Structures are given as structure tokens and as C-alpha cells.
PDB file of C-alpha atoms and ligand atoms in Angstrom:
ATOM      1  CA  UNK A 117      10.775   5.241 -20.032  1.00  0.00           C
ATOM      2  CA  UNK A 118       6.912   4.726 -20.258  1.00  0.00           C
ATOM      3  CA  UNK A 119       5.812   7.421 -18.850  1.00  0.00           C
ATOM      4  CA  UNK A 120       6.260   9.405 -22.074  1.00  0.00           C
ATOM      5  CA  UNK A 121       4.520   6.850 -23.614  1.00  0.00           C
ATOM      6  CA  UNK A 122       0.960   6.479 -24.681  1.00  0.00           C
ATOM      7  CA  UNK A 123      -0.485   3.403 -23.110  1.00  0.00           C
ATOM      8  CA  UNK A 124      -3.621   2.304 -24.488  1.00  0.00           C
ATOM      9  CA  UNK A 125      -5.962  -0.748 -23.947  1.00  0.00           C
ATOM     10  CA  UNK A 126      -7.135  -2.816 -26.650  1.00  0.00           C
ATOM     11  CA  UNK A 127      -9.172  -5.790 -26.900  1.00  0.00           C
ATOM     12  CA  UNK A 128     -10.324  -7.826 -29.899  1.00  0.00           C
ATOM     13  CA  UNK A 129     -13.286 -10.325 -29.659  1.00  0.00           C
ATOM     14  CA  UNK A 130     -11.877 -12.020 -26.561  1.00  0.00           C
ATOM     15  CA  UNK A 131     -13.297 -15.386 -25.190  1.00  0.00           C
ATOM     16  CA  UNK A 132     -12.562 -17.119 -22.128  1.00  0.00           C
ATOM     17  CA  UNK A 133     -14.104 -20.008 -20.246  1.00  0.00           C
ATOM     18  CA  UNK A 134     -13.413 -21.698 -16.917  1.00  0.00           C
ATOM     19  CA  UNK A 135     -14.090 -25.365 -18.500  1.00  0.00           C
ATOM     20  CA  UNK A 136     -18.236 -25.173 -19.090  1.00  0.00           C
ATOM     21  CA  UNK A 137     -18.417 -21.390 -17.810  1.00  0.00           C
ATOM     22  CA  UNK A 138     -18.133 -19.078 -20.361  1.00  0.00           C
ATOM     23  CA  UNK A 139     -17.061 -15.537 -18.748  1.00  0.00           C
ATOM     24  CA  UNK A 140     -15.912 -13.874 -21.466  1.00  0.00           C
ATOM     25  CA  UNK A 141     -17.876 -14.406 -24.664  1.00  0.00           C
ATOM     26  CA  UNK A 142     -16.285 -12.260 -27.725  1.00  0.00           C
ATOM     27  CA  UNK A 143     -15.440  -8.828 -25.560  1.00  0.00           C
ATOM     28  CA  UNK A 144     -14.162  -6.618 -28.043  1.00  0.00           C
ATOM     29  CA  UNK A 145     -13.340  -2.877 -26.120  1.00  0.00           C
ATOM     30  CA  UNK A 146     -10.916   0.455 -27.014  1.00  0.00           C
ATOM     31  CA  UNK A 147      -9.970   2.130 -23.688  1.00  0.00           C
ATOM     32  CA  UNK A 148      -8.183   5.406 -24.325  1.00  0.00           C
ATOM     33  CA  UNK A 149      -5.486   7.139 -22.172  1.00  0.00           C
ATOM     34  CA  UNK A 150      -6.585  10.737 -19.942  1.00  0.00           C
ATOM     35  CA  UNK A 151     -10.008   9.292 -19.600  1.00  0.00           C
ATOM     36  CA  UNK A 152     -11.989   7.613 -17.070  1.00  0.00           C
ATOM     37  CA  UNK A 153     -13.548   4.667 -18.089  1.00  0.00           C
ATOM     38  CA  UNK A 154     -16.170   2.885 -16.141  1.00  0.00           C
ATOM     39  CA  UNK A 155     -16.720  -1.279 -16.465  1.00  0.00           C
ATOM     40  CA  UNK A 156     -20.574  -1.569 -15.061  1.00  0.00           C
ATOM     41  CA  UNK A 157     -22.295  -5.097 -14.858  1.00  0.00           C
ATOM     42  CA  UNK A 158     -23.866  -7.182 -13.217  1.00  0.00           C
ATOM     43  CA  UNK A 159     -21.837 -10.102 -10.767  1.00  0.00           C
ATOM     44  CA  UNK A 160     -20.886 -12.624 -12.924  1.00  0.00           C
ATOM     45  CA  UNK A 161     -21.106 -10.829 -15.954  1.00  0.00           C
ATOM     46  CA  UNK A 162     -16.726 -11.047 -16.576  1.00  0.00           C
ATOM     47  CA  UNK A 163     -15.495  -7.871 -15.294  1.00  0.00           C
ATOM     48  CA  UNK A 164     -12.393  -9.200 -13.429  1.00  0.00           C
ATOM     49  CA  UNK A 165     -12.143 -11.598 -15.931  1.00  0.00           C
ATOM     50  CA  UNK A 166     -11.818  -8.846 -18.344  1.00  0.00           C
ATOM     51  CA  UNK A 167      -9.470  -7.072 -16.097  1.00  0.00           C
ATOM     52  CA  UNK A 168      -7.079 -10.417 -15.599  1.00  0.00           C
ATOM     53  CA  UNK A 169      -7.138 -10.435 -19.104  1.00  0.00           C
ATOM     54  CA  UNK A 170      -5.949  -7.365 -19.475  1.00  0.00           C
ATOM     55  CA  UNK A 171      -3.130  -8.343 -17.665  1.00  0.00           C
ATOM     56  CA  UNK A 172      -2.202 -10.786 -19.232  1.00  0.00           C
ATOM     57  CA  UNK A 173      -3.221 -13.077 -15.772  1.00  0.00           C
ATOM     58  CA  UNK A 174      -5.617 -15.197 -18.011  1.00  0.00           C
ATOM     59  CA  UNK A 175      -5.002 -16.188 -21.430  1.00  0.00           C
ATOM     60  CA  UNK A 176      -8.079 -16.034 -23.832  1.00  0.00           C
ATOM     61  CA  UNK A 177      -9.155 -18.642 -25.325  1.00  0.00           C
ATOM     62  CA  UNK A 178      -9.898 -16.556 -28.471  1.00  0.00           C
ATOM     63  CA  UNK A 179      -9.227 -13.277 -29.552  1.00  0.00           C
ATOM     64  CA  UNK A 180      -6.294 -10.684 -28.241  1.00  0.00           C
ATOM     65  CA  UNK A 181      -5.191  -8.042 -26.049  1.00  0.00           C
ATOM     66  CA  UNK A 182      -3.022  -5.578 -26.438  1.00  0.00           C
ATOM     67  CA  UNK A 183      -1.632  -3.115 -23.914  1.00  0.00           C
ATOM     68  CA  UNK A 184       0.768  -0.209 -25.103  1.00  0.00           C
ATOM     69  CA  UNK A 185       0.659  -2.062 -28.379  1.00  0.00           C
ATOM     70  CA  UNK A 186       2.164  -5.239 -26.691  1.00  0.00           C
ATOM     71  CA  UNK A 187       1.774  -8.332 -24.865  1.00  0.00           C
ATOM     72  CA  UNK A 188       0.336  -7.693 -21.803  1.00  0.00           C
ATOM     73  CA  UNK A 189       2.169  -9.699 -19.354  1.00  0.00           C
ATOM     74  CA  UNK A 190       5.086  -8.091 -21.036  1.00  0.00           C
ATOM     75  CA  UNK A 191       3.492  -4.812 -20.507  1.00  0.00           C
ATOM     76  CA  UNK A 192       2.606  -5.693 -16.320  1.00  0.00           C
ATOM     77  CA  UNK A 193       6.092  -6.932 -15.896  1.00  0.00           C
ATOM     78  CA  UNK A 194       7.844  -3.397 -17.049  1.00  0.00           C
ATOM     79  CA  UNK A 195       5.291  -1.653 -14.714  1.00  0.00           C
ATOM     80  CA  UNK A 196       3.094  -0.354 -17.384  1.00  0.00           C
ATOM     81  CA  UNK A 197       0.054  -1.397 -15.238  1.00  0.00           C
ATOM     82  CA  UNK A 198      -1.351  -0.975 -12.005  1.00  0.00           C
ATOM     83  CA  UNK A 199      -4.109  -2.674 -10.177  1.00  0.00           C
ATOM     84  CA  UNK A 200      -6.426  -2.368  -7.353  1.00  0.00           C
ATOM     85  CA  UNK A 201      -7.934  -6.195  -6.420  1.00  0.00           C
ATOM     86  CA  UNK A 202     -11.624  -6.887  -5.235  1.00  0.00           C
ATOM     87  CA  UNK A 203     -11.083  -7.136  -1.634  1.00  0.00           C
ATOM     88  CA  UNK A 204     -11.555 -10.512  -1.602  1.00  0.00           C
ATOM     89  CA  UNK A 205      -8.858 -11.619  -3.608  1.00  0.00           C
ATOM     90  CA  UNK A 206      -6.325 -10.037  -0.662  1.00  0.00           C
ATOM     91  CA  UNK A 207      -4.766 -11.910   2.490  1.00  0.00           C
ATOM     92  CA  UNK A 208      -5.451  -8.709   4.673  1.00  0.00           C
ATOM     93  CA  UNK A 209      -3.826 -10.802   7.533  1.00  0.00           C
ATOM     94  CA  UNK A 210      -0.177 -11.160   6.050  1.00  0.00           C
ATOM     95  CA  UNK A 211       2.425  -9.063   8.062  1.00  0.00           C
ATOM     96  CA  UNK A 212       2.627  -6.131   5.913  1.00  0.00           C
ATOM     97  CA  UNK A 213       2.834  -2.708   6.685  1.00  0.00           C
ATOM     98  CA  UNK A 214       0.421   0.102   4.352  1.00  0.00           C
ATOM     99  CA  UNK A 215       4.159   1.649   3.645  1.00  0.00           C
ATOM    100  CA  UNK A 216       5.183  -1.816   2.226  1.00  0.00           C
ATOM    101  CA  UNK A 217       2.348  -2.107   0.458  1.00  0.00           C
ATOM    102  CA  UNK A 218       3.050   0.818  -1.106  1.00  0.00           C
ATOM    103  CA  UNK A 219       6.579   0.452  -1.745  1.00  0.00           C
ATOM    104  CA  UNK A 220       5.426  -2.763  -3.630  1.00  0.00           C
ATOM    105  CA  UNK A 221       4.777  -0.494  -6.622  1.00  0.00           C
ATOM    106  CA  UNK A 222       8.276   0.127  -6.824  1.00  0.00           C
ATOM    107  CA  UNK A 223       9.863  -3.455  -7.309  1.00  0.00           C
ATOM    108  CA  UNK A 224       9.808  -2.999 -10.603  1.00  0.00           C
ATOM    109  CA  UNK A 225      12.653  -0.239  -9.851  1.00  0.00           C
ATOM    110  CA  UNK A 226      14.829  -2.254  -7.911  1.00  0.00           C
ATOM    111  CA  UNK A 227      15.883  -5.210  -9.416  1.00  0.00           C
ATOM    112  CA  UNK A 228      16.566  -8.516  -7.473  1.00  0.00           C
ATOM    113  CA  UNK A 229      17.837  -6.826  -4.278  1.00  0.00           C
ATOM    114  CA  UNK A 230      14.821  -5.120  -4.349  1.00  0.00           C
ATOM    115  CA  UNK A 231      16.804  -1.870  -1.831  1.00  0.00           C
ATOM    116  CA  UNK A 232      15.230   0.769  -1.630  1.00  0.00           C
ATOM    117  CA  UNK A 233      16.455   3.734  -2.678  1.00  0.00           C
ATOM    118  CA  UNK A 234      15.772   7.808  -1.369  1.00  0.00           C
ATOM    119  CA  UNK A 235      13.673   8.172  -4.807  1.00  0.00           C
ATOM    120  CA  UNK A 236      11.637   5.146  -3.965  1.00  0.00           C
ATOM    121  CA  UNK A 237      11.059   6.347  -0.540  1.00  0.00           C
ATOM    122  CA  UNK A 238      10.212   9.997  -1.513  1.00  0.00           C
ATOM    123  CA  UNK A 239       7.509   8.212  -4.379  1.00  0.00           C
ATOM    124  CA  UNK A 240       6.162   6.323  -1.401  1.00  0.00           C
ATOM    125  CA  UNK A 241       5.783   9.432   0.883  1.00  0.00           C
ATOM    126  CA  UNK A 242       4.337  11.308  -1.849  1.00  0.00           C
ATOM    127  CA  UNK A 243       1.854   8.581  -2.773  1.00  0.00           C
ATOM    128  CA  UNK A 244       0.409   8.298   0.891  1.00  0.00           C
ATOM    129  CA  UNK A 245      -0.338  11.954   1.268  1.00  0.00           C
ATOM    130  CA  UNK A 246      -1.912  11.747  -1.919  1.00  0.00           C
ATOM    131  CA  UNK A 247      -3.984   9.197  -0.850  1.00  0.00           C
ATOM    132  CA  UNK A 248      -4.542  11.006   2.980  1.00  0.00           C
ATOM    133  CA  UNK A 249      -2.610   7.545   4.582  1.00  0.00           C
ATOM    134  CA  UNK A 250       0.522   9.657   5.770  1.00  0.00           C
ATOM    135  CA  UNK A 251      -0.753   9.012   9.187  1.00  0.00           C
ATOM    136  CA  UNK A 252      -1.728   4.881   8.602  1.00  0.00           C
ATOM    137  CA  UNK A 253       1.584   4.373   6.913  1.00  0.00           C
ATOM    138  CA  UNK A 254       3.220   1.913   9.932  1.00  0.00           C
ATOM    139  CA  UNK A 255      -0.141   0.072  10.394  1.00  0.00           C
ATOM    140  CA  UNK A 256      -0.274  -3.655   9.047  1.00  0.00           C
ATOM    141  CA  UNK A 257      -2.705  -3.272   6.207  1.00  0.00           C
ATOM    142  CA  UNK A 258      -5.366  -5.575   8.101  1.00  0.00           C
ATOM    143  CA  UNK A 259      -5.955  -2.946  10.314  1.00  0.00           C
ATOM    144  CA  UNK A 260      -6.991   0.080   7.826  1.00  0.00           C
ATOM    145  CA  UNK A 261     -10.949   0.578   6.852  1.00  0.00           C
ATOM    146  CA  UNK A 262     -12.398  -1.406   3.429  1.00  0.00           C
ATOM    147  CA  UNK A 263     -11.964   2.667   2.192  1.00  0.00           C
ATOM    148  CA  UNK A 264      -8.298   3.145   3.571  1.00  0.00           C
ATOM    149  CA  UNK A 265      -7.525  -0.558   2.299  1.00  0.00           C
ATOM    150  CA  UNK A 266      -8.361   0.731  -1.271  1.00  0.00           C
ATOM    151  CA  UNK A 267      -6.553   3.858  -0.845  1.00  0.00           C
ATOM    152  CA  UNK A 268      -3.493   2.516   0.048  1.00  0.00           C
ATOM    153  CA  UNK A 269      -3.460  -0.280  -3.787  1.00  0.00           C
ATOM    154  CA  UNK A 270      -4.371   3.241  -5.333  1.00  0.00           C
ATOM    155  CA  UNK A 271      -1.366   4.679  -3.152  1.00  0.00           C
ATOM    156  CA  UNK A 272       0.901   1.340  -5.169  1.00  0.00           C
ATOM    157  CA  UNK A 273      -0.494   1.860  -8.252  1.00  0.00           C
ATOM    158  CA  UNK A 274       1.092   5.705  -7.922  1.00  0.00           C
ATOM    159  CA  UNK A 275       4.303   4.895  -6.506  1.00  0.00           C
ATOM    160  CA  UNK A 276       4.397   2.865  -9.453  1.00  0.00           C
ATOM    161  CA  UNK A 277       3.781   5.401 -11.908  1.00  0.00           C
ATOM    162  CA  UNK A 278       1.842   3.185 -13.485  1.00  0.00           C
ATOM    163  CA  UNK A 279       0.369   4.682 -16.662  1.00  0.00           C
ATOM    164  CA  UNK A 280      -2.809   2.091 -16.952  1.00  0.00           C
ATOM    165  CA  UNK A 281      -4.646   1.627 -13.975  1.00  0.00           C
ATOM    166  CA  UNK A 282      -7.395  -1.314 -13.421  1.00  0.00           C
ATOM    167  CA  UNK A 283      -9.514  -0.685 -10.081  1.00  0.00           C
ATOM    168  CA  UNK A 284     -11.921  -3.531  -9.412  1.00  0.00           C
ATOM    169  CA  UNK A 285     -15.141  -2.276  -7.582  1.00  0.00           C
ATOM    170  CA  UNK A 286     -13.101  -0.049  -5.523  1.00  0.00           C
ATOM    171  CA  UNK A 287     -16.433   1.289  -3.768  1.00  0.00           C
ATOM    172  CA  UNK A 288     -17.759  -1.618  -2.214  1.00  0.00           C
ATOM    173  CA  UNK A 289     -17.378  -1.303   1.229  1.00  0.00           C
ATOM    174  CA  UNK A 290     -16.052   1.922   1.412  1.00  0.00           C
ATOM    175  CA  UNK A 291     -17.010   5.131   3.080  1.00  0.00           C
ATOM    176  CA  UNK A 292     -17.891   8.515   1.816  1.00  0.00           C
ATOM    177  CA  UNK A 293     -14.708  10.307   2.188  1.00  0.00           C
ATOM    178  CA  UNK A 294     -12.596   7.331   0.573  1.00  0.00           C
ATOM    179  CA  UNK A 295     -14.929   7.563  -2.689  1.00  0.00           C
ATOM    180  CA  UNK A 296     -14.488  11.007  -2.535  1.00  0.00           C
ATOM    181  CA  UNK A 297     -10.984  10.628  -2.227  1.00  0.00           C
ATOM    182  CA  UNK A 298     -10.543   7.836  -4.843  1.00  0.00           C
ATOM    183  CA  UNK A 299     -12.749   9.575  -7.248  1.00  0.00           C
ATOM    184  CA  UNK A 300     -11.175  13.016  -6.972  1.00  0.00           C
ATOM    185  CA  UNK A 301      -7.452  11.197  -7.221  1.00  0.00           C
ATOM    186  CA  UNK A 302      -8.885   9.158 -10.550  1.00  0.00           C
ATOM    187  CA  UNK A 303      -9.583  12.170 -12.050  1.00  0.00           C
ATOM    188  CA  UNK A 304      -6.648  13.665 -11.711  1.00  0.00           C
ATOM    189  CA  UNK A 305      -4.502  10.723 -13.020  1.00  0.00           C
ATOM    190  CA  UNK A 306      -6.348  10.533 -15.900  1.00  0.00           C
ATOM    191  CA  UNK A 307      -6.009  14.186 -16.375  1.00  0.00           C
ATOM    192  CA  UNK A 308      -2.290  13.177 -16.328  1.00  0.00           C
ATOM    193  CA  UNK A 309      -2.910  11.219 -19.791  1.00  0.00           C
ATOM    194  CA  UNK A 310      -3.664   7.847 -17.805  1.00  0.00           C
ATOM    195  CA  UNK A 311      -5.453   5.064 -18.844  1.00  0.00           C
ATOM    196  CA  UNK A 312      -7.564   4.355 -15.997  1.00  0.00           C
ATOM    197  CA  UNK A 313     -10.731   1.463 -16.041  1.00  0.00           C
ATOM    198  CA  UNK A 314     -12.811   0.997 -13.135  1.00  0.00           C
ATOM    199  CA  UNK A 315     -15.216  -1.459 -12.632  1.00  0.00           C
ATOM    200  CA  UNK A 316     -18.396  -0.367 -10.330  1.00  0.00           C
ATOM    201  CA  UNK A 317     -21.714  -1.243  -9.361  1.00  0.00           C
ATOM    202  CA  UNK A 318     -22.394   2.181  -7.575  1.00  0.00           C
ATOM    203  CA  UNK A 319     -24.419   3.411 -10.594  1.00  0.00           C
ATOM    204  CA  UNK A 320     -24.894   6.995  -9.155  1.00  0.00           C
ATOM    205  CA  UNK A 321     -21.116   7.957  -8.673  1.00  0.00           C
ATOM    206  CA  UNK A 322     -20.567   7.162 -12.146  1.00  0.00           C
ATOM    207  CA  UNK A 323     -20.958  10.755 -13.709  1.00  0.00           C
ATOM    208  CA  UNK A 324     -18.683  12.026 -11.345  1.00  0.00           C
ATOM    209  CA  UNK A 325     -16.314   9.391 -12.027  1.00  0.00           C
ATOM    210  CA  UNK A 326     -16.434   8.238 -15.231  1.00  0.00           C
ATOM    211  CA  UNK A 327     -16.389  10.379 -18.614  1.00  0.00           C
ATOM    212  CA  UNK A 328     -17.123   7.023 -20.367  1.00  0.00           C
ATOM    213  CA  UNK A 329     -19.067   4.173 -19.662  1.00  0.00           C
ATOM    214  CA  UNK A 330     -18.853   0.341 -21.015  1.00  0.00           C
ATOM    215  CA  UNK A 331     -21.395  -1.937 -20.202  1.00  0.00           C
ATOM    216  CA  UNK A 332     -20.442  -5.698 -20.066  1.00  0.00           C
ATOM    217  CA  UNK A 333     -22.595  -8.916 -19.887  1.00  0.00           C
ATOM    218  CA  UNK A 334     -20.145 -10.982 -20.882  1.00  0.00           C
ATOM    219  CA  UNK A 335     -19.327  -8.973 -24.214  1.00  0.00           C
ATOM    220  CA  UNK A 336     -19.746  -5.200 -24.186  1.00  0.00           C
ATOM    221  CA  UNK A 337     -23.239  -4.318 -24.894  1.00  0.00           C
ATOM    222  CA  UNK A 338     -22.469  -0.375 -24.831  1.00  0.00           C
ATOM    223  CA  UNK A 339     -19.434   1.877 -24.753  1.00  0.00           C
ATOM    224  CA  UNK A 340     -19.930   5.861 -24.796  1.00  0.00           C
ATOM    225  CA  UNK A 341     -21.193   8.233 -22.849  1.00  0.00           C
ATOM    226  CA  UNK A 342     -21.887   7.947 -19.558  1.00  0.00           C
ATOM    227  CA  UNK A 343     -25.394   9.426 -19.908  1.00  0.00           C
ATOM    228  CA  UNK A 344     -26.133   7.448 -22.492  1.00  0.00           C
ATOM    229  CA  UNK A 345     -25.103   4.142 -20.768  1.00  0.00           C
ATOM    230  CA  UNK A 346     -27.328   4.997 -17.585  1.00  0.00           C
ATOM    231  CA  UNK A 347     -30.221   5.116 -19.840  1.00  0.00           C
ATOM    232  CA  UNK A 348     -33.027   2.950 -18.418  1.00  0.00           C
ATOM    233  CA  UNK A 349     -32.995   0.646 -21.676  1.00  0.00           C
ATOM    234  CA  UNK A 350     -29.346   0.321 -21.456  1.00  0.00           C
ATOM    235  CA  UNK A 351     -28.959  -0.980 -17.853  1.00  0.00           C
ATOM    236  CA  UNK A 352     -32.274  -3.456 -18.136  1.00  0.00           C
ATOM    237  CA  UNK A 353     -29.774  -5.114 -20.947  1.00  0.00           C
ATOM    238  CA  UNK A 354     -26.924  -5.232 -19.036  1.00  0.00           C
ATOM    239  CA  UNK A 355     -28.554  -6.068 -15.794  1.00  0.00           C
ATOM    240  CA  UNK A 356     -31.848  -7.838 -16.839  1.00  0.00           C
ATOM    241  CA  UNK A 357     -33.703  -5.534 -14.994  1.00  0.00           C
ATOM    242  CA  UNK A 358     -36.363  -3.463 -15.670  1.00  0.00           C
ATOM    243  CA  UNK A 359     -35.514  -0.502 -13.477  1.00  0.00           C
ATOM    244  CA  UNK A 360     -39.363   0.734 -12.833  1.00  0.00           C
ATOM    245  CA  UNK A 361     -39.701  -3.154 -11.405  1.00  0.00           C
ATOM    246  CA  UNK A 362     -39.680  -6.405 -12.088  1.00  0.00           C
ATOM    247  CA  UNK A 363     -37.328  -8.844 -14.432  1.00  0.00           C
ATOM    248  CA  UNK A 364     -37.789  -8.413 -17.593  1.00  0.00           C
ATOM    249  CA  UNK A 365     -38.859 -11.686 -19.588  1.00  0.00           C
TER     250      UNK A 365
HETATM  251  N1  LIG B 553     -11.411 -19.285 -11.539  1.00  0.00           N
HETATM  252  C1  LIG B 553     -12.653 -19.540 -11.996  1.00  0.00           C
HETATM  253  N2  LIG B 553     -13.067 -20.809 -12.218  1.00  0.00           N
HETATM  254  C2  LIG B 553     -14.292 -21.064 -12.693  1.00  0.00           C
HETATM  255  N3  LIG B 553     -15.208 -20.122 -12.970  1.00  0.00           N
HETATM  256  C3  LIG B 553     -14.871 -18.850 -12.759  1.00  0.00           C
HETATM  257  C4  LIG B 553     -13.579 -18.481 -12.252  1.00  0.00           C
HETATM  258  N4  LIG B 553     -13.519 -17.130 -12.148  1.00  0.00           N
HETATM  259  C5  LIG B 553     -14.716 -16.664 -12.560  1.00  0.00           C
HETATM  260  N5  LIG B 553     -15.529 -17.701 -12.933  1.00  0.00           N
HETATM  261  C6  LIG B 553     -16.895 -17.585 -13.479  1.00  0.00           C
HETATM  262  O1  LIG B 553     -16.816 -16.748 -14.626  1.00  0.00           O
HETATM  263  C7  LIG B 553     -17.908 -15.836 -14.668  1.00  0.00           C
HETATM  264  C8  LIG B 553     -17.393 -14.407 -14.668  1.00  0.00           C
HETATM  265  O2  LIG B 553     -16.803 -14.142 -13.388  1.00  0.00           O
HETATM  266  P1  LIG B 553     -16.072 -12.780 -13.025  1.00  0.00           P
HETATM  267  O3  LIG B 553     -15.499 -12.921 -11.654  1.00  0.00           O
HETATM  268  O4  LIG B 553     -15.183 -12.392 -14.120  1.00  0.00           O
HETATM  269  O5  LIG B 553     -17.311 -11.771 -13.009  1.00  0.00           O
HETATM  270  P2  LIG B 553     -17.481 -10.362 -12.302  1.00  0.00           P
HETATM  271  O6  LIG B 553     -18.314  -9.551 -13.217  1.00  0.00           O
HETATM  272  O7  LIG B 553     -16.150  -9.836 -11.909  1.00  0.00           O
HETATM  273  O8  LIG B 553     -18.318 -10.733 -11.022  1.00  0.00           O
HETATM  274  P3  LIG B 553     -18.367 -10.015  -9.580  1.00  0.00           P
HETATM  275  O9  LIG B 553     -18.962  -8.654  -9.825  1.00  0.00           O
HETATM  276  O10 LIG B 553     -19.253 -10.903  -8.788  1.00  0.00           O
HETATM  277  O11 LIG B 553     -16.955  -9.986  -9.093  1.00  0.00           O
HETATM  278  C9  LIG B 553     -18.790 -16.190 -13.472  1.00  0.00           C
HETATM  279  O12 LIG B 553     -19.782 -17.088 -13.907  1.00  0.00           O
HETATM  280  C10 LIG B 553     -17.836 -16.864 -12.517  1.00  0.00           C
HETATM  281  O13 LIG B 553     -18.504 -17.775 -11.691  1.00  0.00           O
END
């Protein structure tokens, strides 16, 4: 079973390009298990790249991962992983309920016939109260908020019982109470002993999220503490700002 085991995320000097575009330029990053770890940059910069990679979605061109001290689409196919998409990579319109969205984290379970068993629909229950969705769980997933939309892949990724979990940017376009909620429920997971990697732009949430920071411009440029990453010199690297003004040359 996996979730006795320690799952841990490991990348060595990883390049990818998309022909001339190079997105990933030698990332080499250690994520560790019962932490929050937060992937800030810039758009553009390779973040779902780096999270596709981690997957094992996109093969590098260079360099390896290694998830659970595996292969990672080895690793995603046993369940080991969850993740949370940008919004836009989601058909919001297809005829799906939040309950079978859920439920989708427990395929893995089921085999071909993919039934569904009382323990699968007890881990479902449990995951939508966790998320607050109890009430939303009949609704085609179209129809939820941006914030209830991202509670509901978090909701998957704990049916799943997935012990790494990859959120990408899941505070854009979400309200207040469905940060609060996501944030609180990441913190708890990881105080399980998961491996949990978010990416974010929202900058200010990130103490109260994260209890380590990487910062990636197409290779990480900083990995530690969070304080340390938000340091003024820090972000004008990974952002090519100067954050008292203007660019910096
Ligand atoms: N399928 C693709 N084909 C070609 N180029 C791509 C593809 N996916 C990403 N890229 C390019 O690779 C680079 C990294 O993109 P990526 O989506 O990983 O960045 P990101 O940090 O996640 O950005 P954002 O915050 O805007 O989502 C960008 O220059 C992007 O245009």
C-alpha cells in the first residue's frame, strides 16, 4: 500500500523544450513529504511544465525525475499522485457531476469495471465535507464557483489518497473562503506526511501556505524559506521586477 510509504519528489537538471521554446532549462529541485512547498514564477517561466513533468505527462529532454524513487508515470498510474489543473486546461461543460468528479480519484481502486464500492462511496462523502461541497455534490461541475471548482480536484486528489499532491495556481479566480479553505486543508495533508507542491502567484498567502518556497524562471533560482524567497532581491530575479518600480535592466 503507499500510503505507508514515503513519497518524495526528485528532480535532476531537467530540460524540456516545445521545438524552439525552451520551458524547462536544467530544473534541478528536492520536494520533501509533510511540507508545503510553494512553486512561485512568473507566466511562462515552466511551472506546469515542471508539474507535467513530474508526472511523468512530458518527457524531458534531459535530466530525470523521480517520484517515490520511481518512474513517474509508473508512480501516477498506482495513484501515488494527485493533481489539481489550471482551470483552463478543464472542459467545465462535460456532463459530470462534482460527486463524479470526485469519485474519479478512486479508479485507481476499481479496476476495469470501475463499480463502485461502499468504501469508495464513504471516501467520496468524506472528501466533500472536507472540502465544504456536501451540499454541491449532484451539481454538474460547470455550475460550481472558480473556488468550489478547485475544491472539488482537491476533494479527488483526497478520495484518492493520494500521497503527492500538485495544485496548479489553485487561487486564481477564487474567493476568500475557498483559499481559506484550500489553504487550511493543505496544511493539514501535509501534516499527514504529504508531499504537497503548489504553484501560486498570490505572493501574500504564501506564509500561510507554504513552509518552503522555490522560485522558478525556468530553472530554480531559490529553494528555502519562505521569508527568504519573498525577499525583494529574490523576486526581482525571478520576476524581473524591481518591486519599488520599474524593470530592472
Ligand atoms: N504545448 C506547448 N507547446 C509549445 N510551447 C509550450 C507548450 N506548453 C508550454 N509552452 C511554452 O513553454 C513555456 C513554459 O510554459 P508553462 O505553461 O510551463 O509556464 P507556466 O509558468 O506554467 O506559465 P503560466 O503561469 O502562464 O501558466 C512558455 O514559453 C510556454 O509558451
Amino acid at each position: 500500500m503507499t500510503a505507508t510509504t514515503t513519497a518524495t519528489i526528485q528532480v535532476d537538471d531537467v530540460v524540456v523544450r516545445y521545438g524552439e521554446v525552451l520551458a524547462l532549462d536544467g530544473v534541478t529541485l528536492r520536494v520533501r513529504p509533510g511540507l508545503v512547498t510553494g512553486l512561485i514564477g512568473m507566466n511562462g517561466s515552466g511551472k506546469s511544465t515542471l508539474f507535467k513533468t513530474i508526472m511523468g505527462m512530458v518527457r524531458p529532454d534531459q535530466g530525470s525525475v523521480l517520484l517515490d524513487g520511481g518512474d513517474p508515470a509508473a508512480a501516477r498510474k498506482r495513484g501515488l499522485v494527485g493533481y489539481v489543473p489550471q482551470s483552463e486546461d478543464v472542459d467545465w461543460a462535460f456532463p459530470v457531476s462534482v460527486r463524479d468528479v470526485v469519485m474519479m480519484g478512486r479508479y485507481g481502486r476499481q479496476g476495469p469495471t470501475r463499480r463502485a464500492r461502499p468504501a469508495d462511496h464513504a471516501a467520496v462523502a468524506e472528501a466533500l465535507e472536507r472540502v465544504e461541497l456536501t451540499g454541491y455534490a449532484d451539481r454538474q461541475i460547470g455550475q460550481l464557483s472558480g473556488g468550489q471548482r478547485k475544491r472539488a480536484f482537491v476533494a479527488r486528489g483526497i478520495a484518492q489518497d493520494a500521497r503527492v499532491l500538485l495544485l496548479d495556481e489553485p487561487f486564481a479566480g477564487v474567493d476568500k473562503r475557498s483559499e481559506a479553505t484550500i489553504v487550511r486543508l493543505l496544511r493539514e495533508l501535509a501534516g499527514d506526511g504529504r508531499t504537497v507542491l503548489v504553484s501560486t502567484h498570490d505572493l501574500h498567502a504564501l506564509p500561510r501556505l507554504a513552509d518552503e518556497a522555490a522560485l522558478l524562471l525556468h530553472r530554480v533560482l531559490f529553494h528555502g524559506e519562505v521569508s527568504e524567497a519573498l525577499r525583494p532581491e529574490n523576486l526581482a530575479r525571478a520576476f524581473g521586477l524591481d518591486v519599488l518600480g520599474g524593470e530592472t535592466a
